[in-house]
Amino acid sequence: MEPQRGPEAGALHPGWLALLLWFSALNCSFSSPASLSPSLVPQVRTSYNFGRTFLGLDKCNACIGTSICKKFFKEEIRFDNWPTSHLQLPPNYLSSYPANYSDDSKTWRPVEISRLVSKYQNELSDRRICASASAPKTCSIERVLRKTGRFQKWLQAKRLTPDLVQGLPSPFLRCPSQRLLDRVVRRYAEVADAGSIFMDHFTDRDKLRLLYTLALNAHPILLQIFPEAEGWPLPKYLGSCGRLLVSTSTRPLQEFHDAPPDQAADLAYQLLEVLESLRNNDLNYFFYFNHVDAGMFGVFNNGHLFIRDASTLGVIDKQEGSQVTSKEEENQDIFSCLVSGCQAKLPSCDTIAEKQSLVLVCRQLLPQLLHRKFPFPVQEEIDTVLTQCGEDTHPDPEVLGAARQLKDILRPLRTCDPRFAYRYPDCKYNNKF
């Protein structure tokens, strides 16, 4: 009498089926490469292995933001100037990286990825934060910063006021006005735009990121609140991920020291124009540099010169004036010395001369750009005026007058051709260009 068969009769036990499939796969692994299906052939890796540590996401919310992280993980930002056979990430000790950016994965444009401070300075800053709370070197940076008196005041604040930023080391906040700080809140790109001067839509996380950025380096904040689209001479802010910032790409000015005479004259003229716009603009803000070098200015592919690094820019509100009310020493805390050290001192707001940026540029940048580029009579005139413009002991009107004279000399030395796409073909029909 045969045993009864259930509905599963003839079916393999699941365990035997798994064993058979495993054995089949093992057998295939010893086949010749030619007999393997394409899906089994080892493929060259075609995606980045973005680590939280490289991006700085492991330190959030003591970071800049997360607005562009999706672009990194979707690989719509690529480090195409680095070896890409295996799409390796570039060294993490550099301060900036050339890269390419896409909105559709088909068309790409150059961008710059940068750190607000070097990797070493970030690590030093993190250790300083832990030490301020007598915590181990591997403490939670965010937890320590959240417990500070300054951040507790930020948590309670509905509006960003001068007393909340007093003592921060950035030149941008040396002479704060309420109008300037309201502009920061309204245009802060790492939160959803509420169009309000009040911080009701800021989470605790948002407030910490903004405070951390302002304390470390206000460069990305300046890009956000004075955007290129409105005519300000700054690169476009594209977003941040962790401790990395993405902005439009420029070539540093030092790469143009050997430029031909007409290009050198054009760049020098633009540089003087930029300084003029920083002194006189529709919003009635006076911007000044505390320090300059050739790496702080950059040139776009169309020949247009911009401020590449705004970290040393100070801002004075000529409309409202500074609203600092208490002594600087009373507002020193860990946020005052994340990078530079607590002893760093900036000049008083009322001692900033109108000529300050011009003197620095005429003394340190323009001579390298204009040296021995022109016929003798013109070169001699340029050198003489440059000396007058770079003389710190001369009163403001003399320095400003020398700068205007230098622009008059440089204007006819510029040529009108497609190399200067930012003003071509307008220069054919308008002497202004």
mmCIF file with all atom_site columns, C-alpha atoms in Angstrom, residues 126-331:
data_model
loop_
_atom_site.group_PDB
_atom_site.id
_atom_site.type_symbol
_atom_site.label_atom_id
_atom_site.label_alt_id
_atom_site.label_comp_id
_atom_site.label_asym_id
_atom_site.label_entity_id
_atom_site.label_seq_id
_atom_site.pdbx_PDB_ins_code
_atom_site.Cartn_x
_atom_site.Cartn_y
_atom_site.Cartn_z
_atom_site.occupancy
_atom_site.B_iso_or_equiv
_atom_site.pdbx_formal_charge
_atom_site.auth_seq_id
_atom_site.auth_comp_id
_atom_site.auth_asym_id
_atom_site.auth_atom_id
_atom_site.pdbx_PDB_model_num
ATOM 1   C CA . ASP A 1 126 ? 37.420 70.075  17.680  1.00 0.00 ? 126 ASP A CA 1
ATOM 2   C CA . ARG A 1 127 ? 40.070 69.276  20.287  1.00 0.00 ? 127 ARG A CA 1
ATOM 3   C CA . ARG A 1 128 ? 39.782 72.820  21.631  1.00 0.00 ? 128 ARG A CA 1
ATOM 4   C CA . ILE A 1 129 ? 36.017 72.382  22.001  1.00 0.00 ? 129 ILE A CA 1
ATOM 5   C CA . CYS A 1 130 ? 36.454 69.140  23.959  1.00 0.00 ? 130 CYS A CA 1
ATOM 6   C CA . ALA A 1 131 ? 39.148 70.705  26.145  1.00 0.00 ? 131 ALA A CA 1
ATOM 7   C CA . SER A 1 132 ? 36.850 73.632  26.952  1.00 0.00 ? 132 SER A CA 1
ATOM 8   C CA . ALA A 1 133 ? 34.524 71.175  28.689  1.00 0.00 ? 133 ALA A CA 1
ATOM 9   C CA . SER A 1 134 ? 37.365 69.071  30.181  1.00 0.00 ? 134 SER A CA 1
ATOM 10  C CA . ALA A 1 135 ? 36.083 66.225  28.004  1.00 0.00 ? 135 ALA A CA 1
ATOM 11  C CA . PRO A 1 136 ? 38.075 63.445  26.252  1.00 0.00 ? 136 PRO A CA 1
ATOM 12  C CA . LYS A 1 137 ? 39.563 64.203  22.822  1.00 0.00 ? 137 LYS A CA 1
ATOM 13  C CA . THR A 1 138 ? 36.838 62.099  21.204  1.00 0.00 ? 138 THR A CA 1
ATOM 14  C CA . CYS A 1 139 ? 33.950 63.935  22.868  1.00 0.00 ? 139 CYS A CA 1
ATOM 15  C CA . SER A 1 140 ? 30.696 64.846  21.117  1.00 0.00 ? 140 SER A CA 1
ATOM 16  C CA . ILE A 1 141 ? 31.457 68.270  19.641  1.00 0.00 ? 141 ILE A CA 1
ATOM 17  C CA . GLU A 1 142 ? 27.768 69.023  19.232  1.00 0.00 ? 142 GLU A CA 1
ATOM 18  C CA . ARG A 1 143 ? 26.909 68.124  22.835  1.00 0.00 ? 143 ARG A CA 1
ATOM 19  C CA . VAL A 1 144 ? 29.601 70.450  24.201  1.00 0.00 ? 144 VAL A CA 1
ATOM 20  C CA . LEU A 1 145 ? 28.549 73.382  22.001  1.00 0.00 ? 145 LEU A CA 1
ATOM 21  C CA . ARG A 1 146 ? 24.867 72.909  22.859  1.00 0.00 ? 146 ARG A CA 1
ATOM 22  C CA . LYS A 1 147 ? 25.628 73.320  26.573  1.00 0.00 ? 147 LYS A CA 1
ATOM 23  C CA . THR A 1 148 ? 27.395 76.668  26.158  1.00 0.00 ? 148 THR A CA 1
ATOM 24  C CA . GLY A 1 149 ? 25.825 79.827  27.501  1.00 0.00 ? 149 GLY A CA 1
ATOM 25  C CA . ARG A 1 150 ? 25.881 81.482  24.079  1.00 0.00 ? 150 ARG A CA 1
ATOM 26  C CA . PHE A 1 151 ? 23.951 78.686  22.388  1.00 0.00 ? 151 PHE A CA 1
ATOM 27  C CA . GLN A 1 152 ? 21.412 78.587  25.207  1.00 0.00 ? 152 GLN A CA 1
ATOM 28  C CA . LYS A 1 153 ? 20.756 82.277  24.476  1.00 0.00 ? 153 LYS A CA 1
ATOM 29  C CA . TRP A 1 154 ? 20.370 81.425  20.768  1.00 0.00 ? 154 TRP A CA 1
ATOM 30  C CA . LEU A 1 155 ? 17.799 78.759  21.642  1.00 0.00 ? 155 LEU A CA 1
ATOM 31  C CA . GLN A 1 156 ? 15.640 81.327  23.423  1.00 0.00 ? 156 GLN A CA 1
ATOM 32  C CA . ALA A 1 157 ? 16.069 84.046  20.778  1.00 0.00 ? 157 ALA A CA 1
ATOM 33  C CA . LYS A 1 158 ? 13.326 84.864  18.295  1.00 0.00 ? 158 LYS A CA 1
ATOM 34  C CA . ARG A 1 159 ? 15.553 87.282  16.372  1.00 0.00 ? 159 ARG A CA 1
ATOM 35  C CA . LEU A 1 160 ? 19.288 87.364  15.655  1.00 0.00 ? 160 LEU A CA 1
ATOM 36  C CA . THR A 1 161 ? 20.499 90.451  17.535  1.00 0.00 ? 161 THR A CA 1
ATOM 37  C CA . PRO A 1 162 ? 23.981 92.031  17.845  1.00 0.00 ? 162 PRO A CA 1
ATOM 38  C CA . ASP A 1 163 ? 24.494 90.774  21.408  1.00 0.00 ? 163 ASP A CA 1
ATOM 39  C CA . LEU A 1 164 ? 24.147 87.155  20.197  1.00 0.00 ? 164 LEU A CA 1
ATOM 40  C CA . VAL A 1 165 ? 27.104 87.476  17.804  1.00 0.00 ? 165 VAL A CA 1
ATOM 41  C CA . GLN A 1 166 ? 29.314 89.810  19.809  1.00 0.00 ? 166 GLN A CA 1
ATOM 42  C CA . GLY A 1 167 ? 32.711 88.284  20.528  1.00 0.00 ? 167 GLY A CA 1
ATOM 43  C CA . LEU A 1 168 ? 32.682 86.043  17.433  1.00 0.00 ? 168 LEU A CA 1
ATOM 44  C CA . PRO A 1 169 ? 36.015 86.374  15.581  1.00 0.00 ? 169 PRO A CA 1
ATOM 45  C CA . SER A 1 170 ? 34.724 86.974  12.031  1.00 0.00 ? 170 SER A CA 1
ATOM 46  C CA . PRO A 1 171 ? 35.474 90.420  10.536  1.00 0.00 ? 171 PRO A CA 1
ATOM 47  C CA . PHE A 1 172 ? 31.965 90.187  9.056   1.00 0.00 ? 172 PHE A CA 1
ATOM 48  C CA . LEU A 1 173 ? 30.498 90.476  12.564  1.00 0.00 ? 173 LEU A CA 1
ATOM 49  C CA . ARG A 1 174 ? 32.953 92.972  13.992  1.00 0.00 ? 174 ARG A CA 1
ATOM 50  C CA . CYS A 1 175 ? 30.539 95.881  13.521  1.00 0.00 ? 175 CYS A CA 1
ATOM 51  C CA . PRO A 1 176 ? 27.072 94.265  13.301  1.00 0.00 ? 176 PRO A CA 1
ATOM 52  C CA . SER A 1 177 ? 23.869 96.187  12.696  1.00 0.00 ? 177 SER A CA 1
ATOM 53  C CA . GLN A 1 178 ? 20.377 94.805  13.159  1.00 0.00 ? 178 GLN A CA 1
ATOM 54  C CA . ARG A 1 179 ? 19.689 95.357  9.459   1.00 0.00 ? 179 ARG A CA 1
ATOM 55  C CA . LEU A 1 180 ? 22.670 93.161  8.521   1.00 0.00 ? 180 LEU A CA 1
ATOM 56  C CA . LEU A 1 181 ? 21.697 90.374  10.924  1.00 0.00 ? 181 LEU A CA 1
ATOM 57  C CA . ASP A 1 182 ? 18.084 90.419  9.690   1.00 0.00 ? 182 ASP A CA 1
ATOM 58  C CA . ARG A 1 183 ? 19.473 89.917  6.204   1.00 0.00 ? 183 ARG A CA 1
ATOM 59  C CA . VAL A 1 184 ? 21.398 86.854  7.440   1.00 0.00 ? 184 VAL A CA 1
ATOM 60  C CA . VAL A 1 185 ? 18.233 85.255  8.848   1.00 0.00 ? 185 VAL A CA 1
ATOM 61  C CA . ARG A 1 186 ? 16.085 86.027  5.794   1.00 0.00 ? 186 ARG A CA 1
ATOM 62  C CA . ARG A 1 187 ? 18.615 84.656  3.320   1.00 0.00 ? 187 ARG A CA 1
ATOM 63  C CA . TYR A 1 188 ? 20.193 81.748  5.203   1.00 0.00 ? 188 TYR A CA 1
ATOM 64  C CA . ALA A 1 189 ? 20.076 79.049  2.519   1.00 0.00 ? 189 ALA A CA 1
ATOM 65  C CA . GLU A 1 190 ? 20.384 76.008  4.776   1.00 0.00 ? 190 GLU A CA 1
ATOM 66  C CA . VAL A 1 191 ? 16.792 76.388  5.997   1.00 0.00 ? 191 VAL A CA 1
ATOM 67  C CA . ALA A 1 192 ? 13.504 76.674  4.125   1.00 0.00 ? 192 ALA A CA 1
ATOM 68  C CA . ASP A 1 193 ? 12.969 80.282  3.102   1.00 0.00 ? 193 ASP A CA 1
ATOM 69  C CA . ALA A 1 194 ? 10.305 81.850  5.296   1.00 0.00 ? 194 ALA A CA 1
ATOM 70  C CA . GLY A 1 195 ? 11.007 85.428  4.206   1.00 0.00 ? 195 GLY A CA 1
ATOM 71  C CA . SER A 1 196 ? 11.027 86.503  7.843   1.00 0.00 ? 196 SER A CA 1
ATOM 72  C CA . ILE A 1 197 ? 13.498 88.317  10.075  1.00 0.00 ? 197 ILE A CA 1
ATOM 73  C CA . PHE A 1 198 ? 12.399 86.066  12.954  1.00 0.00 ? 198 PHE A CA 1
ATOM 74  C CA . MET A 1 199 ? 13.928 82.647  13.597  1.00 0.00 ? 199 MET A CA 1
ATOM 75  C CA . ASP A 1 200 ? 10.656 80.872  14.363  1.00 0.00 ? 200 ASP A CA 1
ATOM 76  C CA . HIS A 1 201 ? 11.233 78.463  11.473  1.00 0.00 ? 201 HIS A CA 1
ATOM 77  C CA . PHE A 1 202 ? 14.765 77.590  12.663  1.00 0.00 ? 202 PHE A CA 1
ATOM 78  C CA . THR A 1 203 ? 15.152 74.272  14.493  1.00 0.00 ? 203 THR A CA 1
ATOM 79  C CA . ASP A 1 204 ? 17.743 73.877  17.263  1.00 0.00 ? 204 ASP A CA 1
ATOM 80  C CA . ARG A 1 205 ? 19.909 72.136  14.678  1.00 0.00 ? 205 ARG A CA 1
ATOM 81  C CA . ASP A 1 206 ? 19.603 75.074  12.251  1.00 0.00 ? 206 ASP A CA 1
ATOM 82  C CA . LYS A 1 207 ? 20.621 77.564  14.928  1.00 0.00 ? 207 LYS A CA 1
ATOM 83  C CA . LEU A 1 208 ? 23.692 75.550  15.876  1.00 0.00 ? 208 LEU A CA 1
ATOM 84  C CA . ARG A 1 209 ? 24.803 75.242  12.249  1.00 0.00 ? 209 ARG A CA 1
ATOM 85  C CA . LEU A 1 210 ? 24.413 78.963  11.652  1.00 0.00 ? 210 LEU A CA 1
ATOM 86  C CA . LEU A 1 211 ? 26.269 79.860  14.854  1.00 0.00 ? 211 LEU A CA 1
ATOM 87  C CA . TYR A 1 212 ? 29.057 77.365  14.095  1.00 0.00 ? 212 TYR A CA 1
ATOM 88  C CA . THR A 1 213 ? 29.488 78.724  10.550  1.00 0.00 ? 213 THR A CA 1
ATOM 89  C CA . LEU A 1 214 ? 29.582 82.351  11.704  1.00 0.00 ? 214 LEU A CA 1
ATOM 90  C CA . ALA A 1 215 ? 32.139 81.482  14.388  1.00 0.00 ? 215 ALA A CA 1
ATOM 91  C CA . LEU A 1 216 ? 34.396 79.450  12.105  1.00 0.00 ? 216 LEU A CA 1
ATOM 92  C CA . ASN A 1 217 ? 34.320 81.405  8.834   1.00 0.00 ? 217 ASN A CA 1
ATOM 93  C CA . ALA A 1 218 ? 31.500 83.628  7.533   1.00 0.00 ? 218 ALA A CA 1
ATOM 94  C CA . HIS A 1 219 ? 32.473 83.138  3.859   1.00 0.00 ? 219 HIS A CA 1
ATOM 95  C CA . PRO A 1 220 ? 29.423 80.980  2.918   1.00 0.00 ? 220 PRO A CA 1
ATOM 96  C CA . ILE A 1 221 ? 27.071 83.382  4.722   1.00 0.00 ? 221 ILE A CA 1
ATOM 97  C CA . LEU A 1 222 ? 28.383 86.297  2.665   1.00 0.00 ? 222 LEU A CA 1
ATOM 98  C CA . LEU A 1 223 ? 27.810 84.305  -0.544  1.00 0.00 ? 223 LEU A CA 1
ATOM 99  C CA . GLN A 1 224 ? 24.218 83.664  0.523   1.00 0.00 ? 224 GLN A CA 1
ATOM 100 C CA . ILE A 1 225 ? 23.196 87.152  1.639   1.00 0.00 ? 225 ILE A CA 1
ATOM 101 C CA . PHE A 1 226 ? 25.003 89.084  -1.129  1.00 0.00 ? 226 PHE A CA 1
ATOM 102 C CA . PRO A 1 227 ? 24.395 86.783  -4.133  1.00 0.00 ? 227 PRO A CA 1
ATOM 103 C CA . GLU A 1 228 ? 25.998 86.994  -7.546  1.00 0.00 ? 228 GLU A CA 1
ATOM 104 C CA . ALA A 1 229 ? 22.516 87.091  -9.123  1.00 0.00 ? 229 ALA A CA 1
ATOM 105 C CA . GLU A 1 230 ? 21.993 90.541  -7.610  1.00 0.00 ? 230 GLU A CA 1
ATOM 106 C CA . GLY A 1 231 ? 25.268 91.899  -8.961  1.00 0.00 ? 231 GLY A CA 1
ATOM 107 C CA . TRP A 1 232 ? 27.550 91.306  -5.987  1.00 0.00 ? 232 TRP A CA 1
ATOM 108 C CA . PRO A 1 233 ? 31.125 90.286  -6.953  1.00 0.00 ? 233 PRO A CA 1
ATOM 109 C CA . LEU A 1 234 ? 30.957 86.887  -5.228  1.00 0.00 ? 234 LEU A CA 1
ATOM 110 C CA . PRO A 1 235 ? 30.690 83.308  -6.561  1.00 0.00 ? 235 PRO A CA 1
ATOM 111 C CA . LYS A 1 236 ? 27.317 81.570  -6.455  1.00 0.00 ? 236 LYS A CA 1
ATOM 112 C CA . TYR A 1 237 ? 26.605 79.518  -3.334  1.00 0.00 ? 237 TYR A CA 1
ATOM 113 C CA . LEU A 1 238 ? 25.352 76.091  -4.445  1.00 0.00 ? 238 LEU A CA 1
ATOM 114 C CA . GLY A 1 239 ? 25.052 74.429  -1.043  1.00 0.00 ? 239 GLY A CA 1
ATOM 115 C CA . SER A 1 240 ? 26.900 72.589  1.701   1.00 0.00 ? 240 SER A CA 1
ATOM 116 C CA . CYS A 1 241 ? 27.269 69.027  2.931   1.00 0.00 ? 241 CYS A CA 1
ATOM 117 C CA . GLY A 1 242 ? 28.772 68.497  6.338   1.00 0.00 ? 242 GLY A CA 1
ATOM 118 C CA . ARG A 1 243 ? 31.862 70.651  6.454   1.00 0.00 ? 243 ARG A CA 1
ATOM 119 C CA . LEU A 1 244 ? 32.210 71.046  2.672   1.00 0.00 ? 244 LEU A CA 1
ATOM 120 C CA . LEU A 1 245 ? 30.942 74.045  0.695   1.00 0.00 ? 245 LEU A CA 1
ATOM 121 C CA . VAL A 1 246 ? 30.161 74.037  -3.049  1.00 0.00 ? 246 VAL A CA 1
ATOM 122 C CA . SER A 1 247 ? 30.331 77.223  -5.124  1.00 0.00 ? 247 SER A CA 1
ATOM 123 C CA . THR A 1 248 ? 30.920 78.199  -8.749  1.00 0.00 ? 248 THR A CA 1
ATOM 124 C CA . SER A 1 249 ? 34.477 77.779  -9.950  1.00 0.00 ? 249 SER A CA 1
ATOM 125 C CA . THR A 1 250 ? 37.066 80.489  -10.596 1.00 0.00 ? 250 THR A CA 1
ATOM 126 C CA . ARG A 1 251 ? 40.764 80.496  -11.443 1.00 0.00 ? 251 ARG A CA 1
ATOM 127 C CA . PRO A 1 252 ? 42.889 82.202  -8.758  1.00 0.00 ? 252 PRO A CA 1
ATOM 128 C CA . LEU A 1 253 ? 44.285 85.595  -9.693  1.00 0.00 ? 253 LEU A CA 1
ATOM 129 C CA . GLN A 1 254 ? 47.898 84.452  -9.194  1.00 0.00 ? 254 GLN A CA 1
ATOM 130 C CA . GLU A 1 255 ? 47.550 82.301  -12.313 1.00 0.00 ? 255 GLU A CA 1
ATOM 131 C CA . PHE A 1 256 ? 47.342 85.547  -14.335 1.00 0.00 ? 256 PHE A CA 1
ATOM 132 C CA . HIS A 1 257 ? 50.571 87.204  -13.176 1.00 0.00 ? 257 HIS A CA 1
ATOM 133 C CA . ASP A 1 258 ? 52.106 86.398  -16.577 1.00 0.00 ? 258 ASP A CA 1
ATOM 134 C CA . ALA A 1 259 ? 49.018 87.461  -18.536 1.00 0.00 ? 259 ALA A CA 1
ATOM 135 C CA . PRO A 1 260 ? 49.498 89.612  -21.688 1.00 0.00 ? 260 PRO A CA 1
ATOM 136 C CA . PRO A 1 261 ? 49.290 93.391  -21.189 1.00 0.00 ? 261 PRO A CA 1
ATOM 137 C CA . ASP A 1 262 ? 45.670 93.838  -22.324 1.00 0.00 ? 262 ASP A CA 1
ATOM 138 C CA . GLN A 1 263 ? 44.442 91.064  -20.000 1.00 0.00 ? 263 GLN A CA 1
ATOM 139 C CA . ALA A 1 264 ? 46.528 92.350  -17.091 1.00 0.00 ? 264 ALA A CA 1
ATOM 140 C CA . ALA A 1 265 ? 45.085 95.841  -17.609 1.00 0.00 ? 265 ALA A CA 1
ATOM 141 C CA . ASP A 1 266 ? 41.572 94.390  -17.773 1.00 0.00 ? 266 ASP A CA 1
ATOM 142 C CA . LEU A 1 267 ? 41.951 92.424  -14.524 1.00 0.00 ? 267 LEU A CA 1
ATOM 143 C CA . ALA A 1 268 ? 43.533 95.364  -12.680 1.00 0.00 ? 268 ALA A CA 1
ATOM 144 C CA . TYR A 1 269 ? 40.729 97.646  -13.864 1.00 0.00 ? 269 TYR A CA 1
ATOM 145 C CA . GLN A 1 270 ? 38.110 95.119  -12.709 1.00 0.00 ? 270 GLN A CA 1
ATOM 146 C CA . LEU A 1 271 ? 39.792 94.807  -9.328  1.00 0.00 ? 271 LEU A CA 1
ATOM 147 C CA . LEU A 1 272 ? 39.571 98.559  -8.796  1.00 0.00 ? 272 LEU A CA 1
ATOM 148 C CA . GLU A 1 273 ? 35.929 98.448  -9.910  1.00 0.00 ? 273 GLU A CA 1
ATOM 149 C CA . VAL A 1 274 ? 35.166 95.715  -7.370  1.00 0.00 ? 274 VAL A CA 1
ATOM 150 C CA . LEU A 1 275 ? 36.699 97.775  -4.568  1.00 0.00 ? 275 LEU A CA 1
ATOM 151 C CA . GLU A 1 276 ? 34.633 100.767 -5.675  1.00 0.00 ? 276 GLU A CA 1
ATOM 152 C CA . SER A 1 277 ? 31.424 98.692  -5.533  1.00 0.00 ? 277 SER A CA 1
ATOM 153 C CA . LEU A 1 278 ? 32.336 97.530  -2.030  1.00 0.00 ? 278 LEU A CA 1
ATOM 154 C CA . ARG A 1 279 ? 32.700 101.142 -0.875  1.00 0.00 ? 279 ARG A CA 1
ATOM 155 C CA . ASN A 1 280 ? 29.639 102.514 -2.665  1.00 0.00 ? 280 ASN A CA 1
ATOM 156 C CA . ASN A 1 281 ? 26.531 100.406 -3.345  1.00 0.00 ? 281 ASN A CA 1
ATOM 157 C CA . ASP A 1 282 ? 22.750 100.744 -3.291  1.00 0.00 ? 282 ASP A CA 1
ATOM 158 C CA . LEU A 1 283 ? 22.397 98.974  0.058   1.00 0.00 ? 283 LEU A CA 1
ATOM 159 C CA . ASN A 1 284 ? 24.721 101.450 1.767   1.00 0.00 ? 284 ASN A CA 1
ATOM 160 C CA . TYR A 1 285 ? 27.087 98.829  3.184   1.00 0.00 ? 285 TYR A CA 1
ATOM 161 C CA . PHE A 1 286 ? 30.822 99.510  3.342   1.00 0.00 ? 286 PHE A CA 1
ATOM 162 C CA . PHE A 1 287 ? 32.906 96.349  2.806   1.00 0.00 ? 287 PHE A CA 1
ATOM 163 C CA . TYR A 1 288 ? 36.605 96.356  3.615   1.00 0.00 ? 288 TYR A CA 1
ATOM 164 C CA . PHE A 1 289 ? 39.407 93.792  3.580   1.00 0.00 ? 289 PHE A CA 1
ATOM 165 C CA . ASN A 1 290 ? 41.533 93.079  6.647   1.00 0.00 ? 290 ASN A CA 1
ATOM 166 C CA . HIS A 1 291 ? 43.993 91.105  4.511   1.00 0.00 ? 291 HIS A CA 1
ATOM 167 C CA . VAL A 1 292 ? 44.434 90.358  0.810   1.00 0.00 ? 292 VAL A CA 1
ATOM 168 C CA . ASP A 1 293 ? 46.369 87.885  -1.324  1.00 0.00 ? 293 ASP A CA 1
ATOM 169 C CA . ALA A 1 294 ? 46.086 86.796  -4.951  1.00 0.00 ? 294 ALA A CA 1
ATOM 170 C CA . GLY A 1 295 ? 44.245 83.598  -3.987  1.00 0.00 ? 295 GLY A CA 1
ATOM 171 C CA . MET A 1 296 ? 41.345 85.621  -2.584  1.00 0.00 ? 296 MET A CA 1
ATOM 172 C CA . PHE A 1 297 ? 40.314 86.838  -6.046  1.00 0.00 ? 297 PHE A CA 1
ATOM 173 C CA . GLY A 1 298 ? 39.361 84.633  -8.959  1.00 0.00 ? 298 GLY A CA 1
ATOM 174 C CA . VAL A 1 299 ? 38.481 84.857  -12.644 1.00 0.00 ? 299 VAL A CA 1
ATOM 175 C CA . PHE A 1 300 ? 35.562 83.061  -14.308 1.00 0.00 ? 300 PHE A CA 1
ATOM 176 C CA . ASN A 1 301 ? 35.864 81.467  -17.757 1.00 0.00 ? 301 ASN A CA 1
ATOM 177 C CA . ASN A 1 302 ? 34.306 84.580  -19.302 1.00 0.00 ? 302 ASN A CA 1
ATOM 178 C CA . GLY A 1 303 ? 37.079 86.787  -17.918 1.00 0.00 ? 303 GLY A CA 1
ATOM 179 C CA . HIS A 1 304 ? 34.971 88.289  -15.132 1.00 0.00 ? 304 HIS A CA 1
ATOM 180 C CA . LEU A 1 305 ? 36.839 88.893  -11.863 1.00 0.00 ? 305 LEU A CA 1
ATOM 181 C CA . PHE A 1 306 ? 35.157 88.029  -8.543  1.00 0.00 ? 306 PHE A CA 1
ATOM 182 C CA . ILE A 1 307 ? 36.022 87.756  -4.862  1.00 0.00 ? 307 ILE A CA 1
ATOM 183 C CA . ARG A 1 308 ? 36.899 84.097  -4.443  1.00 0.00 ? 308 ARG A CA 1
ATOM 184 C CA . ASP A 1 309 ? 37.390 84.137  -0.677  1.00 0.00 ? 309 ASP A CA 1
ATOM 185 C CA . ALA A 1 310 ? 35.307 86.519  1.453   1.00 0.00 ? 310 ALA A CA 1
ATOM 186 C CA . SER A 1 311 ? 36.600 85.272  4.810   1.00 0.00 ? 311 SER A CA 1
ATOM 187 C CA . THR A 1 312 ? 38.498 88.498  5.616   1.00 0.00 ? 312 THR A CA 1
ATOM 188 C CA . LEU A 1 313 ? 35.735 90.880  4.509   1.00 0.00 ? 313 LEU A CA 1
ATOM 189 C CA . GLY A 1 314 ? 34.393 93.225  7.148   1.00 0.00 ? 314 GLY A CA 1
ATOM 190 C CA . VAL A 1 315 ? 31.048 95.022  6.775   1.00 0.00 ? 315 VAL A CA 1
ATOM 191 C CA . ILE A 1 316 ? 30.008 98.376  8.195   1.00 0.00 ? 316 ILE A CA 1
ATOM 192 C CA . ASP A 1 317 ? 26.406 99.492  7.861   1.00 0.00 ? 317 ASP A CA 1
ATOM 193 C CA . LYS A 1 318 ? 26.590 103.142 6.774   1.00 0.00 ? 318 LYS A CA 1
ATOM 194 C CA . GLN A 1 319 ? 22.809 103.435 7.107   1.00 0.00 ? 319 GLN A CA 1
ATOM 195 C CA . GLU A 1 320 ? 22.347 102.149 10.669  1.00 0.00 ? 320 GLU A CA 1
ATOM 196 C CA . GLY A 1 321 ? 25.874 102.089 12.043  1.00 0.00 ? 321 GLY A CA 1
ATOM 197 C CA . SER A 1 322 ? 27.287 99.536  14.456  1.00 0.00 ? 322 SER A CA 1
ATOM 198 C CA . GLN A 1 323 ? 25.082 98.377  17.325  1.00 0.00 ? 323 GLN A CA 1
ATOM 199 C CA . VAL A 1 324 ? 27.806 96.929  19.563  1.00 0.00 ? 324 VAL A CA 1
ATOM 200 C CA . THR A 1 325 ? 26.985 98.010  23.097  1.00 0.00 ? 325 THR A CA 1
ATOM 201 C CA . SER A 1 326 ? 29.141 96.070  25.566  1.00 0.00 ? 326 SER A CA 1
ATOM 202 C CA . LYS A 1 327 ? 32.830 95.348  25.999  1.00 0.00 ? 327 LYS A CA 1
ATOM 203 C CA . GLU A 1 328 ? 34.394 92.738  23.750  1.00 0.00 ? 328 GLU A CA 1
ATOM 204 C CA . GLU A 1 329 ? 36.108 90.926  26.632  1.00 0.00 ? 329 GLU A CA 1
ATOM 205 C CA . GLU A 1 330 ? 32.757 90.151  28.259  1.00 0.00 ? 330 GLU A CA 1
ATOM 206 C CA . ASN A 1 331 ? 31.642 88.072  25.267  1.00 0.00 ? 331 ASN A CA 1
#
